Short mmCIF file of C-alpha atoms in Angstrom, two decimals:
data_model
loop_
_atom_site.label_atom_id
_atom_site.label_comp_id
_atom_site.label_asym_id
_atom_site.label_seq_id
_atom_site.Cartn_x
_atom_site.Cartn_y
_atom_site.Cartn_z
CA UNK U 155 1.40 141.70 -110.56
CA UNK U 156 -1.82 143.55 -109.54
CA UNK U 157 -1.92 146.01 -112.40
CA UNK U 158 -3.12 144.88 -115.08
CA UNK U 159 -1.29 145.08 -118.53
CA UNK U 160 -2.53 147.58 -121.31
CA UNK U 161 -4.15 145.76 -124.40
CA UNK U 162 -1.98 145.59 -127.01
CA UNK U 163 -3.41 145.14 -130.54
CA UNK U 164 -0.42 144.35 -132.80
CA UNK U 165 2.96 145.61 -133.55
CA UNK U 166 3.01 148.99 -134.96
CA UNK U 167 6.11 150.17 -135.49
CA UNK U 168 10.36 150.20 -135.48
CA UNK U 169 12.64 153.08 -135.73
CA UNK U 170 16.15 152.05 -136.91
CA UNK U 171 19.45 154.47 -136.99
CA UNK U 172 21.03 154.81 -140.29
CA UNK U 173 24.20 155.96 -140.89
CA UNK U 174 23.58 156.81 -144.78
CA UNK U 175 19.97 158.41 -145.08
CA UNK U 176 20.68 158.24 -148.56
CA UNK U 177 22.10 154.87 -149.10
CA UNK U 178 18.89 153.74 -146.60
CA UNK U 179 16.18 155.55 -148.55
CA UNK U 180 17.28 153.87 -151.92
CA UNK U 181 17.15 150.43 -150.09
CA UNK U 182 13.69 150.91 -148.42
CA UNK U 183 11.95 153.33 -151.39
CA UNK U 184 13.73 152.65 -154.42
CA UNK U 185 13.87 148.49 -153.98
CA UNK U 186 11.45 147.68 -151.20
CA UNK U 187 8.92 150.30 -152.28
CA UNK U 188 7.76 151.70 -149.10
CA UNK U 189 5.80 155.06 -149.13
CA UNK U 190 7.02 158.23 -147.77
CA UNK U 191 4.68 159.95 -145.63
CA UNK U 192 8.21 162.83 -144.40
CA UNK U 193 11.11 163.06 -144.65
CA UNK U 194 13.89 165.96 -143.90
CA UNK U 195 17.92 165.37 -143.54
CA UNK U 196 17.47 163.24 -140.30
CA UNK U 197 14.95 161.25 -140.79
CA UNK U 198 12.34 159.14 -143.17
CA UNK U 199 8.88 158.09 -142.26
CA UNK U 200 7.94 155.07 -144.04
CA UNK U 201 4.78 152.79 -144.39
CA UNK U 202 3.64 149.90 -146.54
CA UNK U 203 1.06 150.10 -149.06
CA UNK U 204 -2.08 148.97 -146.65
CA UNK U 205 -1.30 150.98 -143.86
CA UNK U 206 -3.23 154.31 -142.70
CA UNK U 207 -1.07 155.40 -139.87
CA UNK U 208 1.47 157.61 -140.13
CA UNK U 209 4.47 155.12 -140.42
CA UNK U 210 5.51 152.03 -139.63
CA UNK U 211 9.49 152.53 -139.91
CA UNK U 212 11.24 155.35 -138.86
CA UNK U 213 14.79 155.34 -140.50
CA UNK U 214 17.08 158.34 -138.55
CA UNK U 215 20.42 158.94 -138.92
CA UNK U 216 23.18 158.56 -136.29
CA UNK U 217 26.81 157.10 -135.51
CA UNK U 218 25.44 153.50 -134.69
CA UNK U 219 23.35 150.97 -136.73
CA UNK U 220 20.98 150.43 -133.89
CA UNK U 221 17.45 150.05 -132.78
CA UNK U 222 16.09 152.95 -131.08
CA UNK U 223 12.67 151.59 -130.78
CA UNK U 224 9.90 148.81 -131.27
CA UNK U 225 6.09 149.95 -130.89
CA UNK U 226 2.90 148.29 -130.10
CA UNK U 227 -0.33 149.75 -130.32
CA UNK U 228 -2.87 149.33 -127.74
CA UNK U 229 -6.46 149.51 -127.47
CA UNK U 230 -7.12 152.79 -126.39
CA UNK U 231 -6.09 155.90 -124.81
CA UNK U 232 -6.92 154.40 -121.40
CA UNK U 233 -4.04 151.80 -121.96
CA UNK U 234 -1.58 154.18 -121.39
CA UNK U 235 -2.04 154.98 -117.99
CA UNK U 236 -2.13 151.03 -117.42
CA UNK U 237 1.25 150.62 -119.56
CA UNK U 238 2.34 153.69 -117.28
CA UNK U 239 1.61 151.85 -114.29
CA UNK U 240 2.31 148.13 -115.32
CA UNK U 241 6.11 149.00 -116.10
CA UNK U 242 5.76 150.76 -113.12
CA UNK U 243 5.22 147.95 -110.76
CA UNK U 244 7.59 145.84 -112.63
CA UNK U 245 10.14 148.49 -111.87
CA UNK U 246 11.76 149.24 -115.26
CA UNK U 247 12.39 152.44 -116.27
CA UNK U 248 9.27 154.71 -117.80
CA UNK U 249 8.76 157.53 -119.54
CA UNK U 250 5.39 159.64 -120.80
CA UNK U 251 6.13 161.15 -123.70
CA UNK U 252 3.80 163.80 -125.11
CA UNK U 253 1.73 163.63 -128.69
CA UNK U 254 4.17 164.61 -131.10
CA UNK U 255 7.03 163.37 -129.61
CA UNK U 256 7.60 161.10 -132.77
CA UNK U 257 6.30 162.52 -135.67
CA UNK U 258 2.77 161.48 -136.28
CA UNK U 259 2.33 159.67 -133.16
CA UNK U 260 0.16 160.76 -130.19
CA UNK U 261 0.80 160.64 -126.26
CA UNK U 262 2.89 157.47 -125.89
CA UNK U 263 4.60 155.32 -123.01
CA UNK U 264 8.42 154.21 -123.91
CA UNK U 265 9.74 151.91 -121.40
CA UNK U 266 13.27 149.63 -121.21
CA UNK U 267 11.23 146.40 -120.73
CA UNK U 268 12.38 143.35 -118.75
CA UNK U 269 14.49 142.36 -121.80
CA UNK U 270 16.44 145.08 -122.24
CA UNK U 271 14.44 146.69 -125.16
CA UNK U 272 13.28 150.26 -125.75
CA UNK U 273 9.49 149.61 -126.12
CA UNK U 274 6.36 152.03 -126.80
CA UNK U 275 3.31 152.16 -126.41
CA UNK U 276 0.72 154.68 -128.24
CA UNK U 277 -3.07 154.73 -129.47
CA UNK U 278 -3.50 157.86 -130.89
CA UNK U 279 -1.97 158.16 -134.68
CA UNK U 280 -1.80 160.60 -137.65
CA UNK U 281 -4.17 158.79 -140.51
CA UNK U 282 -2.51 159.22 -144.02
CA UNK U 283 -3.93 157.55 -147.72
CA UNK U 284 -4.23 154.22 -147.54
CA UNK U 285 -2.61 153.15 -150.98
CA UNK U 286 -4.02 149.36 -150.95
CA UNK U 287 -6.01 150.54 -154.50
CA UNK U 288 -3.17 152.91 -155.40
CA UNK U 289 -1.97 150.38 -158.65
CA UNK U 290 -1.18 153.40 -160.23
CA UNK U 291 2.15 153.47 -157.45
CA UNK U 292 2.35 149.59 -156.89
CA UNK U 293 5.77 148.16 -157.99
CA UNK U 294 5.86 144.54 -158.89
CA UNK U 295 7.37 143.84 -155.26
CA UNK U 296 4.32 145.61 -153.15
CA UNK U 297 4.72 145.40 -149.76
CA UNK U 298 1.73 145.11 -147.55
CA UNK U 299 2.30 145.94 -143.70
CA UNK U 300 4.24 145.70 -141.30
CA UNK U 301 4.19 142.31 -140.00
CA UNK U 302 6.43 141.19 -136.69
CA UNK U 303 9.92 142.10 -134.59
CA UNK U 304 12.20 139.23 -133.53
CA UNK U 305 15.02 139.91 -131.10
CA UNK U 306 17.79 138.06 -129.63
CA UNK U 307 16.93 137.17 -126.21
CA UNK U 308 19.29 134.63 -123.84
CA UNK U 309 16.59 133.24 -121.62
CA UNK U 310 13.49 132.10 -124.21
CA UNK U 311 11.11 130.76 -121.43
CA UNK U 312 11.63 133.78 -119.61
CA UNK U 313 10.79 136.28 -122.18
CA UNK U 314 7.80 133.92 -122.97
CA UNK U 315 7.06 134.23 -119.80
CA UNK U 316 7.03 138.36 -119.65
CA UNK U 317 4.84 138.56 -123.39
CA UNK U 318 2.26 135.89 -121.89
CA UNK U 319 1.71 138.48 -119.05
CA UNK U 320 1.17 141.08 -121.79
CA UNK U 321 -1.67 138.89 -122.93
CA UNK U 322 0.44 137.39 -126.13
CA UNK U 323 0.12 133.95 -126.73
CA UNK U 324 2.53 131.45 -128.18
CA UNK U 325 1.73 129.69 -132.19
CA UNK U 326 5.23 127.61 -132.33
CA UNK U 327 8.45 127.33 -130.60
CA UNK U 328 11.61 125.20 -131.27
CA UNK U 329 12.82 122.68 -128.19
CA UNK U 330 14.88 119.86 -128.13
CA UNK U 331 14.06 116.31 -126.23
CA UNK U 332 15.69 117.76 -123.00
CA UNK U 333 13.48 120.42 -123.00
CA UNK U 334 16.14 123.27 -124.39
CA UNK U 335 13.65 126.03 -125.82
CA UNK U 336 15.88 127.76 -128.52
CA UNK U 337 12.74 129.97 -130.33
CA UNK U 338 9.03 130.86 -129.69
CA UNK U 339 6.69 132.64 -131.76
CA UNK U 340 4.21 135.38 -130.24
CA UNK U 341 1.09 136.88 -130.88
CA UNK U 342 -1.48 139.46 -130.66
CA UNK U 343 -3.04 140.26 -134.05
CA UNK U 344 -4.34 136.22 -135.41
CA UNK U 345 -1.45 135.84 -137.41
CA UNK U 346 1.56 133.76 -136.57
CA UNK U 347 3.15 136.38 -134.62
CA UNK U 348 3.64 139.68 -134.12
CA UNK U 349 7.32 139.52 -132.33
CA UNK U 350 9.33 136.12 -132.56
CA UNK U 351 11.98 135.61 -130.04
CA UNK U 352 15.24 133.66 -130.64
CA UNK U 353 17.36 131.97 -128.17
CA UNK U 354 20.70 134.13 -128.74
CA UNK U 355 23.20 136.60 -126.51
CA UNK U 356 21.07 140.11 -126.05
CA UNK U 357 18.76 142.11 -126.08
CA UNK U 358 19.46 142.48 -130.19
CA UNK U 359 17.19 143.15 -132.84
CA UNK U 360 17.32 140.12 -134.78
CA UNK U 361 14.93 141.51 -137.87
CA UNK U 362 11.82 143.39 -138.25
CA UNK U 363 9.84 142.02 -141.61
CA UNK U 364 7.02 143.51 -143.76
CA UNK U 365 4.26 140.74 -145.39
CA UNK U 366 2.82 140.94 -149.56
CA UNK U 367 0.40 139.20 -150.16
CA UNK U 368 2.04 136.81 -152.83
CA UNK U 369 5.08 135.28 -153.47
CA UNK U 370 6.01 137.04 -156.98
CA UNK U 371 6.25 140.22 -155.03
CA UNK U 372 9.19 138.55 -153.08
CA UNK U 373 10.72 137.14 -155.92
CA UNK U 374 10.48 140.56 -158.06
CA UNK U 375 12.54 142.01 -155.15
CA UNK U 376 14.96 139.14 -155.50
CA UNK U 377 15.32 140.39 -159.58
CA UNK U 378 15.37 144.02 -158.64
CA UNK U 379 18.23 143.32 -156.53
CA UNK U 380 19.90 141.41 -159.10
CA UNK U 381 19.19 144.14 -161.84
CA UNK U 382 20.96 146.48 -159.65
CA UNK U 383 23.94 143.87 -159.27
CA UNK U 384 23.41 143.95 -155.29
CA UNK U 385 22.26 140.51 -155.02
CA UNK U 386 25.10 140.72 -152.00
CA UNK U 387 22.45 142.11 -150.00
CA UNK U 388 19.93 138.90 -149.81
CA UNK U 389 21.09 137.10 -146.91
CA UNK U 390 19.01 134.00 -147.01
CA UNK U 391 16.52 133.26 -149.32
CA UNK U 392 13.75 133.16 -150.99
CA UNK U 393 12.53 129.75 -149.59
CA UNK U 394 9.51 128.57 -147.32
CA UNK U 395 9.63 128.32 -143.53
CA UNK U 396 8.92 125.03 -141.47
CA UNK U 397 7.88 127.56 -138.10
CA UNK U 398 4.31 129.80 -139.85
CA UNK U 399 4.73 127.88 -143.28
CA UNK U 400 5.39 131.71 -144.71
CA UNK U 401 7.52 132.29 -147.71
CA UNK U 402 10.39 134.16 -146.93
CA UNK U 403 13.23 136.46 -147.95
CA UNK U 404 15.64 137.79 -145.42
CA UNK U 405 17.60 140.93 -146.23
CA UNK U 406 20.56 143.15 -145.21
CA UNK U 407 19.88 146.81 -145.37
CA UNK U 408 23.23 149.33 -146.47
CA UNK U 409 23.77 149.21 -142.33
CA UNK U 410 23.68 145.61 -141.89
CA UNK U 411 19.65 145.73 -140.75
CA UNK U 412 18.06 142.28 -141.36
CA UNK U 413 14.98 142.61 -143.18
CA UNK U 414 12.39 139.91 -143.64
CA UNK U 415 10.25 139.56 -146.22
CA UNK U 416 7.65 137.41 -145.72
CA UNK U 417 3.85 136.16 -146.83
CA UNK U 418 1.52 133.14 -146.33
CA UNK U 419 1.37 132.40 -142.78
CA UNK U 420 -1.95 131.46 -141.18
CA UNK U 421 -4.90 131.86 -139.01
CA UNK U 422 -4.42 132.25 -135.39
CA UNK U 423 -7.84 134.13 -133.95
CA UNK U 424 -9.74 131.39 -132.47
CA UNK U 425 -8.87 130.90 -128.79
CA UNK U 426 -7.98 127.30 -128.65
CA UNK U 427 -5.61 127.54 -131.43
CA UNK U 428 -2.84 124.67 -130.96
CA UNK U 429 0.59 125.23 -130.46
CA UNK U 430 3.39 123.68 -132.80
CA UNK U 431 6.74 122.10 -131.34
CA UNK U 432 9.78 121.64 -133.88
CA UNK U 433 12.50 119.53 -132.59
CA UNK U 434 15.20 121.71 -133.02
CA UNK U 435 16.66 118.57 -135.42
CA UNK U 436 13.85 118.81 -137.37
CA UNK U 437 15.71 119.94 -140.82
CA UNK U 438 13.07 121.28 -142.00
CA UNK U 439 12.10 123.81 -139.22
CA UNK U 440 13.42 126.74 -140.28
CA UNK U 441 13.35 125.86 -144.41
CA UNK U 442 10.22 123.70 -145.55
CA UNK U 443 12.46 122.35 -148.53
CA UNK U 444 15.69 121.50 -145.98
CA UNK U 445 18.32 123.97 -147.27
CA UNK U 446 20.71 125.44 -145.34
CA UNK U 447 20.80 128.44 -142.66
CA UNK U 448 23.46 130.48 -143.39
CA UNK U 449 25.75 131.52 -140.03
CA UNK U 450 25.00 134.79 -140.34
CA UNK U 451 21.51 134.59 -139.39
CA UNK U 452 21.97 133.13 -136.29
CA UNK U 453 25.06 134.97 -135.01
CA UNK U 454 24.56 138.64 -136.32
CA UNK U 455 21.63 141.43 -134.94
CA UNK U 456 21.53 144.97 -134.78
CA UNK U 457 22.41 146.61 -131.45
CA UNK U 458 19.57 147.92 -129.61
CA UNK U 459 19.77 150.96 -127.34
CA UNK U 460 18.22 152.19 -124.40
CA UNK U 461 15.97 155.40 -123.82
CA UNK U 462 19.34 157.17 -123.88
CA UNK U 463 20.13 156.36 -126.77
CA UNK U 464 23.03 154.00 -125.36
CA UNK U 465 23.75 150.54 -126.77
CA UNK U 466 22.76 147.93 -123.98
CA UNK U 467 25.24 145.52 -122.38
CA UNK U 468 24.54 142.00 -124.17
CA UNK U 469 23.82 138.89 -121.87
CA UNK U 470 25.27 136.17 -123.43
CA UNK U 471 23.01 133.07 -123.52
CA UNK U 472 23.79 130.32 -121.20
CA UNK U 473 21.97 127.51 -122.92
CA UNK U 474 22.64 125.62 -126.37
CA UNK U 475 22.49 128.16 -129.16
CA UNK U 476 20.21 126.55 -132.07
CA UNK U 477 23.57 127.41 -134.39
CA UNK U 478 25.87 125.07 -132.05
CA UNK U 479 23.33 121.77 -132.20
CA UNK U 480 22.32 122.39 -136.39
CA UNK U 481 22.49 124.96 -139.58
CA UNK U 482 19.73 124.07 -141.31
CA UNK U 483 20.31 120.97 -143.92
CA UNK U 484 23.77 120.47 -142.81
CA UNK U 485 23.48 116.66 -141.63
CA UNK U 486 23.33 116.76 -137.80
CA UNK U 487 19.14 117.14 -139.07
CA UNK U 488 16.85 115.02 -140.20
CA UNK U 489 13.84 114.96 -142.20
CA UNK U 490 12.57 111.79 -140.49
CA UNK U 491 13.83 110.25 -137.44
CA UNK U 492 13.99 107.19 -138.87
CA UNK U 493 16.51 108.04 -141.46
CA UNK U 494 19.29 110.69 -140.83
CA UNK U 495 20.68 112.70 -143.19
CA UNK U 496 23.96 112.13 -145.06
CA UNK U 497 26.91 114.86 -144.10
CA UNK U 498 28.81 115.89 -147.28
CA UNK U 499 32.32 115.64 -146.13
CA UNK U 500 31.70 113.11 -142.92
CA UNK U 501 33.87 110.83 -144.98
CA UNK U 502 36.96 112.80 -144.19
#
């Protein structure tokens, strides 16, 4: 490449289609408690409590559960005309798209990047009240910000390889002793990430997830939910991850949109910051305390779509998928290599 890339800052943004605008803004206002900064009959602007920008999830209705978009901001409004020209040389498809062009958001590229994704690119914003002293509106589940995408992706070291010429840089990643690399985390902001990509046929939108700042406003969520006698919609959860250390709660939204909650992750700023390796038989990777992943996690995403507004052809993954070698604490793991785990069952 001889252009260089723009400067991305952190993730910014994800606009979802909705079939049920109602069914979604009861999900995402009533139990999550995201703010409204608009809404009309197609579509609801959303942001967490912290966040001064117009919105940080777009929620529009359509036919198809589907990601329309993922957003990055960049540095400034000079990055554009390097994102412009970047994508450009890379030979993907690009597109301008004038201030306005999505509510609250200023001149902006959108481009269908190497991976198959629809991906933007903005600086300029609509600021809105920052609510982060607003207790008067806090729930008991307070959501923060916006904190990271992960997608499906079928060829992990390859996508690594596209974000490291973005300027991310990796925190973990999942391989096996052969050298199999089923998961890497990515980042921009000094955080654990700010998009996660798993091993898996794609491009799919695996989850988008929002941080709080403490557990107890994960857990109130998992009460709310109760309350309401939808605890059908927590997926997986609450528990602590091996990969970030980050207490977590994953999600389904009324169209099947995975949802992470998630908090306590770490410090990633300084420039020599190490890299962690899981085995990927390490049963403790993706839950600190070894319980299981359910099958749904790994095998269902959201379909993403292209500029269009078409759903992409998936790739299917040629490799291992992480679901085919081990499910969490389900006995192919271990929590030390000298002693393997029982199997329930391997009796029979």
């Amino acid at each position: 490449m001889t252009t260089s890339p723009p400067d991305v800052i952190r993730c910014a943004y994800a606009e979802l289609v909705v079939t049920d605008l109602p069914a979604s803004r009861d999900f995402y206002v009533g139990v999550l408690g995201l703010v409204v900064t608009y809404e009309d009959d197609e579509a609801l602007y959303l942001r967490a409590f912290e966040e001064y920008l117009h919105h940080s999830l777009v929620l529009r209705k359509g036919d198809l559960p589907a990601l329309a978009v993922l957003a990055y901001r960049v540095r400034s409004a000079a990055d554009l005309d390097l994102a412009e020209a970047y994508y450009g040389e890379l030979g993907v498809r690009v597109e301008r798209r004038a201030a306005g062009a999505t509510r609250g958001i200023g001149e902006a590229v959108r481009v269908e990047d190497p991976l198959g994704f629809p991906v933007e690119f903005f600086h300029e914003a609509e600021h809105v009240e920052r609510f982060t002293q607003r207790y008067d509106v806090h729930g008991a589940g307070a959501l923060a910000r916006l904190d990271h995408f992960n997608l499906d992706t079928p060829d992990v070291p390859a996508a690594r390889k596209y974000y490291e010429g973005l300027g991310f840089r990796v925190s973990e990643d999942i391989q096996d002793d052969e050298g199999t690399v089923y998961a890497a985390w990515m980042f921009r902001k000094p955080t654990v990430h700010d998009v996660a990509l798993t091993g898996g046929d794609g491009p799919r939108l695996h989850h988008i997830a929002f941080a709080s700042h403490e557990r107890h406003q994960i857990l109130h969520i998992c009460d709310h939910l109760g309350a309401l006698r939808k605890s059908g919609m927590i997926e997986r959860g609450p528990g602590r991850h091996g990969v970030s250390n980050a207490f977590y709660l994953y999600l389904r939204d009324p169209d099947g949109h995975r949802i992470e909650l998630y908090t306590h992750d770490y410090y990633t700023g300084d420039p020599d910051n190490p890299v962690i390796t899981w085995d990927v038989h390490d049963n403790q990777r993706r839950d600190w305390w070894g319980n299981p992943v359910v099958p749904s996690w790994y095998s269902e995403a959201s379909t993403v779509l292209d500029l269009d507004g078409k759903p992409q052809p998936l790739i299917a993954r040629s490799e291992a998928h992480e679901a085919d070698v081990t499910i969490g604490a389900d006995g192919f793991s271990y929590t030390t290599r000298q002693q393997k785990e029982f199997k329930l069952g391997e009796q029979v």
